[in-house]
């Protein structure tokens, strides 16, 4: 049984079994935006043809996907500039926010800072966040920056251009102002392969608040972030976007974020693209009103599918993380997820009951019949497994045949001893 990310032309023929996270439509990734926009009142973010074009770069995993962008309105003109980033690097170790700020300030404009340990806020320092007013890349190498529930983690100013790679930002918390972890005040923020979790804002933007800036997030996880306050709750449990801010999130995971409105993302003004993301449920369309506010339906989203890779012996099951584009599945990757396999009728075994995956994971099921289950982020999918010559299979073939059609059998069918429901026939 395996988990991987693939686009196929259909959901598989009878006997095929797979579990996927798929997206419904176009996956877009804006890696750089250098335009001016005229924003209209019809929920469309339109390019001002007298200014620069939108520069779009697709990540490798979306190379085959058309770049449709659902972008939203603002009443302002958006202008951003892209700085040149050098490849020089510096290294820093473990410490508090004062030491992290010093390491950042000691890193020249355009250089890369490599973390070699965790950083934790100590007391009342940097309550509004460490100020970023230059171009800098921080490689986290899997380490954590912990706000200790006592203030923001970063504040990016208009001349700031911050790239965060492979780290966790947690417990950024504000009690009487907006934004829990990262406040982007007209700057540029790029987040790759990061986790933002358990961040809280008193009002707006549990993890991120973007006003007039540009944010690109890919292959990242935003989970258990909260926007509280305002009686019924704040706005934008994970992200709040306003001003003429531009936000693009692709190939990422939104889970268990909470707010009074827009539990995942709230847009007051600006342009927002949310494509190819996993929302923790197979049919988020019924939940957009809770997950999103001020934003149109995402162009694509990831869903879960369950496929058996063997038509007859059914001993190998693949699980795919997929994205739908015009009825076609296209291979995509997500951040690391965990899939758990089980059966409701326990007459078989898996060689792996639980495994982590980003693109593909494989396990084998030994047993001829059973109801196989796959679970990702508490979303369950079932597949009924039966002998290819059983009455159960024959009944499914009959029920799936169109009315007044001819069903051509390709083998013999024998009732199994445990198929007690067919004593009176099919």
Tab-separated table of C-alpha atoms in Angstrom, residues 130-350:
chain	number	residue	atom	x	y	z
A	130	UNK	CA	12.502	41.065	15.419
A	131	UNK	CA	12.613	43.795	12.773
A	132	UNK	CA	13.552	42.813	9.217
A	133	UNK	CA	14.603	45.793	7.078
A	134	UNK	CA	16.922	44.096	4.606
A	135	UNK	CA	17.043	41.159	2.204
A	136	UNK	CA	17.944	38.001	4.108
A	137	UNK	CA	17.358	34.248	3.869
A	138	UNK	CA	17.206	32.132	7.024
A	139	UNK	CA	17.649	28.375	6.679
A	140	UNK	CA	16.157	26.684	9.720
A	141	UNK	CA	17.420	23.125	9.175
A	142	UNK	CA	14.344	21.891	11.047
A	143	UNK	CA	14.908	24.009	14.157
A	144	UNK	CA	12.256	26.041	16.001
A	145	UNK	CA	11.795	29.713	16.832
A	146	UNK	CA	9.550	29.893	19.900
A	147	UNK	CA	7.761	33.109	20.885
A	148	UNK	CA	6.794	31.658	24.277
A	149	UNK	CA	3.285	33.170	23.966
A	150	UNK	CA	4.653	36.646	24.656
A	151	UNK	CA	4.790	38.725	21.483
A	152	UNK	CA	5.432	38.406	17.757
A	153	UNK	CA	8.394	36.670	16.157
A	154	UNK	CA	9.156	38.855	13.096
A	155	UNK	CA	8.093	42.252	11.793
A	156	UNK	CA	8.984	42.978	8.151
A	157	UNK	CA	9.146	46.618	7.067
A	158	UNK	CA	8.742	48.012	3.550
A	159	UNK	CA	12.440	47.566	2.755
A	160	UNK	CA	12.511	44.067	4.222
A	161	UNK	CA	12.674	40.888	2.140
A	162	UNK	CA	12.664	37.762	4.310
A	163	UNK	CA	12.879	34.147	3.136
A	164	UNK	CA	12.299	31.381	5.685
A	165	UNK	CA	13.228	27.790	4.846
A	166	UNK	CA	12.632	24.572	6.787
A	167	UNK	CA	11.778	25.756	10.298
A	168	UNK	CA	8.949	25.932	12.807
A	169	UNK	CA	7.524	29.194	14.131
A	170	UNK	CA	5.417	28.629	17.222
A	171	UNK	CA	3.766	30.436	20.140
A	172	UNK	CA	3.924	33.888	18.646
A	173	UNK	CA	1.174	35.534	20.664
A	174	UNK	CA	-0.207	39.053	21.018
A	175	UNK	CA	-2.813	39.906	23.635
A	176	UNK	CA	-3.812	43.456	22.698
A	177	UNK	CA	-2.893	43.838	19.032
A	178	UNK	CA	-2.956	42.071	15.657
A	179	UNK	CA	-0.733	39.254	14.357
A	180	UNK	CA	0.721	36.366	16.289
A	181	UNK	CA	3.931	35.355	14.498
A	182	UNK	CA	4.821	37.492	11.432
A	183	UNK	CA	3.663	41.048	10.739
A	184	UNK	CA	4.433	42.005	7.128
A	185	UNK	CA	4.156	45.777	6.813
A	186	UNK	CA	4.716	46.345	3.102
A	187	UNK	CA	7.697	44.020	2.763
A	188	UNK	CA	8.257	40.700	1.004
A	189	UNK	CA	7.953	37.339	2.747
A	190	UNK	CA	8.706	33.910	1.278
A	191	UNK	CA	8.031	30.768	3.311
A	192	UNK	CA	9.194	27.349	2.094
A	193	UNK	CA	8.787	24.019	3.880
A	194	UNK	CA	7.949	25.596	7.234
A	195	UNK	CA	5.417	24.953	9.981
A	196	UNK	CA	3.503	27.761	11.687
A	197	UNK	CA	1.645	26.350	14.654
A	198	UNK	CA	-0.006	27.476	17.884
A	199	UNK	CA	0.311	31.181	17.133
A	200	UNK	CA	-2.390	33.522	18.445
A	201	UNK	CA	-3.480	37.095	17.770
A	202	UNK	CA	-5.931	39.020	19.897
A	203	UNK	CA	-7.808	40.246	16.847
A	204	UNK	CA	-6.492	39.717	13.304
A	205	UNK	CA	-4.118	37.174	11.772
A	206	UNK	CA	-3.336	34.339	14.162
A	207	UNK	CA	-0.061	33.452	12.432
A	208	UNK	CA	0.463	36.103	9.715
A	209	UNK	CA	-0.791	39.643	9.120
A	210	UNK	CA	-0.071	41.094	5.676
A	211	UNK	CA	-0.731	44.741	4.883
A	212	UNK	CA	0.543	46.109	1.586
A	213	UNK	CA	3.223	43.446	1.201
A	214	UNK	CA	3.842	40.329	-0.878
A	215	UNK	CA	3.753	36.840	0.629
A	216	UNK	CA	4.478	33.520	-1.110
A	217	UNK	CA	4.038	30.288	0.858
A	218	UNK	CA	4.816	26.833	-0.549
A	219	UNK	CA	5.002	23.315	0.898
A	220	UNK	CA	4.235	24.545	4.407
A	221	UNK	CA	1.874	23.693	7.256
A	222	UNK	CA	-0.374	26.188	9.044
A	223	UNK	CA	-2.089	24.485	11.947
A	224	UNK	CA	-3.713	25.338	15.293
A	225	UNK	CA	-3.322	29.088	14.815
A	226	UNK	CA	-5.990	31.320	16.342
A	227	UNK	CA	-7.454	34.792	15.968
A	228	UNK	CA	-9.378	35.502	19.149
A	229	UNK	CA	-11.212	38.467	20.659
A	230	UNK	CA	-13.965	40.679	19.240
A	231	UNK	CA	-16.687	38.827	21.088
A	232	UNK	CA	-17.379	36.148	18.488
A	233	UNK	CA	-13.685	35.824	17.635
A	234	UNK	CA	-11.123	37.569	15.456
A	235	UNK	CA	-10.517	37.379	11.718
A	236	UNK	CA	-8.061	35.155	9.871
A	237	UNK	CA	-7.098	32.253	12.105
A	238	UNK	CA	-3.970	31.545	10.061
A	239	UNK	CA	-3.596	34.611	7.784
A	240	UNK	CA	-5.132	38.073	7.516
A	241	UNK	CA	-4.597	40.023	4.272
A	242	UNK	CA	-5.375	43.710	3.807
A	243	UNK	CA	-4.183	46.961	2.221
A	244	UNK	CA	-2.875	46.205	-1.242
A	245	UNK	CA	-1.217	43.036	-0.002
A	246	UNK	CA	-0.680	40.062	-2.307
A	247	UNK	CA	-0.862	36.561	-0.850
A	248	UNK	CA	-0.154	33.266	-2.647
A	249	UNK	CA	-0.281	29.905	-0.855
A	250	UNK	CA	0.195	26.692	-2.873
A	251	UNK	CA	0.973	23.061	-2.090
A	252	UNK	CA	0.460	23.622	1.625
A	253	UNK	CA	-1.698	22.391	4.500
A	254	UNK	CA	-4.322	24.305	6.508
A	255	UNK	CA	-5.551	22.406	9.581
A	256	UNK	CA	-7.459	23.256	12.742
A	257	UNK	CA	-7.050	27.025	12.588
A	258	UNK	CA	-9.782	29.014	14.334
A	259	UNK	CA	-11.298	32.491	14.127
A	260	UNK	CA	-14.660	34.188	14.280
A	261	UNK	CA	-14.469	34.707	10.510
A	262	UNK	CA	-12.090	33.104	8.022
A	263	UNK	CA	-10.699	30.342	10.213
A	264	UNK	CA	-7.918	29.789	7.669
A	265	UNK	CA	-7.628	33.033	5.653
A	266	UNK	CA	-9.411	36.377	5.848
A	267	UNK	CA	-9.064	38.960	3.079
A	268	UNK	CA	-10.224	42.494	3.642
A	269	UNK	CA	-8.408	43.956	0.633
A	270	UNK	CA	-5.667	42.778	-1.710
A	271	UNK	CA	-5.026	39.831	-4.010
A	272	UNK	CA	-5.174	36.237	-2.820
A	273	UNK	CA	-4.307	32.951	-4.582
A	274	UNK	CA	-4.965	29.690	-2.714
A	275	UNK	CA	-4.428	26.680	-4.987
A	276	UNK	CA	-3.389	23.062	-4.599
A	277	UNK	CA	-3.691	23.016	-0.795
A	278	UNK	CA	-4.933	20.311	1.571
A	279	UNK	CA	-7.663	21.570	3.905
A	280	UNK	CA	-7.952	18.406	5.986
A	281	UNK	CA	-11.270	17.329	4.443
A	282	UNK	CA	-12.162	15.646	1.172
A	283	UNK	CA	-14.872	18.120	0.258
A	284	UNK	CA	-13.905	21.601	1.454
A	285	UNK	CA	-16.483	23.192	-0.855
A	286	UNK	CA	-19.089	22.920	1.888
A	287	UNK	CA	-16.710	24.604	4.339
A	288	UNK	CA	-15.365	27.542	2.332
A	289	UNK	CA	-17.685	29.883	4.235
A	290	UNK	CA	-15.959	28.930	7.461
A	291	UNK	CA	-12.415	28.495	6.156
A	292	UNK	CA	-12.261	31.620	3.995
A	293	UNK	CA	-13.689	35.115	4.158
A	294	UNK	CA	-13.622	37.744	1.424
A	295	UNK	CA	-12.081	35.238	-0.999
A	296	UNK	CA	-13.533	33.424	-3.996
A	297	UNK	CA	-13.407	29.650	-4.338
A	298	UNK	CA	-9.809	28.411	-4.726
A	299	UNK	CA	-8.926	27.317	-8.242
A	300	UNK	CA	-7.882	23.881	-7.006
A	301	UNK	CA	-7.718	21.875	-3.821
A	302	UNK	CA	-6.313	18.558	-2.683
A	303	UNK	CA	-8.549	15.578	-1.952
A	304	UNK	CA	-7.947	12.017	-0.818
A	305	UNK	CA	-8.328	8.920	-3.016
A	306	UNK	CA	-7.631	5.247	-2.310
A	307	UNK	CA	-6.389	2.921	-5.079
A	308	UNK	CA	-5.572	-0.758	-5.138
A	309	UNK	CA	-2.586	-1.280	-7.414
A	310	UNK	CA	-3.408	-4.940	-8.072
A	311	UNK	CA	-6.636	-5.760	-9.916
A	312	UNK	CA	-6.808	-9.428	-8.985
A	313	UNK	CA	-4.707	-10.388	-5.956
A	314	UNK	CA	-5.238	-7.042	-4.173
A	315	UNK	CA	-2.232	-7.275	-1.925
A	316	UNK	CA	-0.633	-3.925	-2.721
A	317	UNK	CA	-2.495	-0.690	-2.099
A	318	UNK	CA	-1.226	2.708	-3.196
A	319	UNK	CA	-2.259	5.992	-1.713
A	320	UNK	CA	-1.910	9.103	-3.833
A	321	UNK	CA	-1.869	12.789	-3.064
A	322	UNK	CA	-3.385	14.230	-6.188
A	323	UNK	CA	-4.701	17.388	-7.753
A	324	UNK	CA	-7.520	17.458	-10.286
A	325	UNK	CA	-7.190	19.602	-13.396
A	326	UNK	CA	-10.078	19.351	-15.843
A	327	UNK	CA	-10.812	15.792	-14.713
A	328	UNK	CA	-7.155	14.759	-14.854
A	329	UNK	CA	-5.006	13.902	-11.848
A	330	UNK	CA	-1.598	15.549	-11.791
A	331	UNK	CA	1.202	14.514	-9.468
A	332	UNK	CA	1.882	16.928	-6.609
A	333	UNK	CA	3.691	16.853	-3.276
A	334	UNK	CA	2.588	18.144	0.102
A	335	UNK	CA	4.432	18.684	3.365
A	336	UNK	CA	5.063	15.545	5.410
A	337	UNK	CA	1.800	13.847	6.383
A	338	UNK	CA	0.986	10.615	8.212
A	339	UNK	CA	-1.363	7.969	6.834
A	340	UNK	CA	-2.804	5.188	8.980
A	341	UNK	CA	-4.155	1.970	7.468
A	342	UNK	CA	-6.681	-0.334	9.126
A	343	UNK	CA	-9.503	-2.761	8.338
A	344	UNK	CA	-13.065	-2.983	9.621
A	345	UNK	CA	-13.181	-6.721	8.942
A	346	UNK	CA	-10.002	-7.976	10.535
A	347	UNK	CA	-9.134	-10.949	8.359
A	348	UNK	CA	-6.012	-9.455	6.854
A	349	UNK	CA	-2.869	-7.592	7.838
A	350	UNK	CA	-0.756	-4.677	6.636
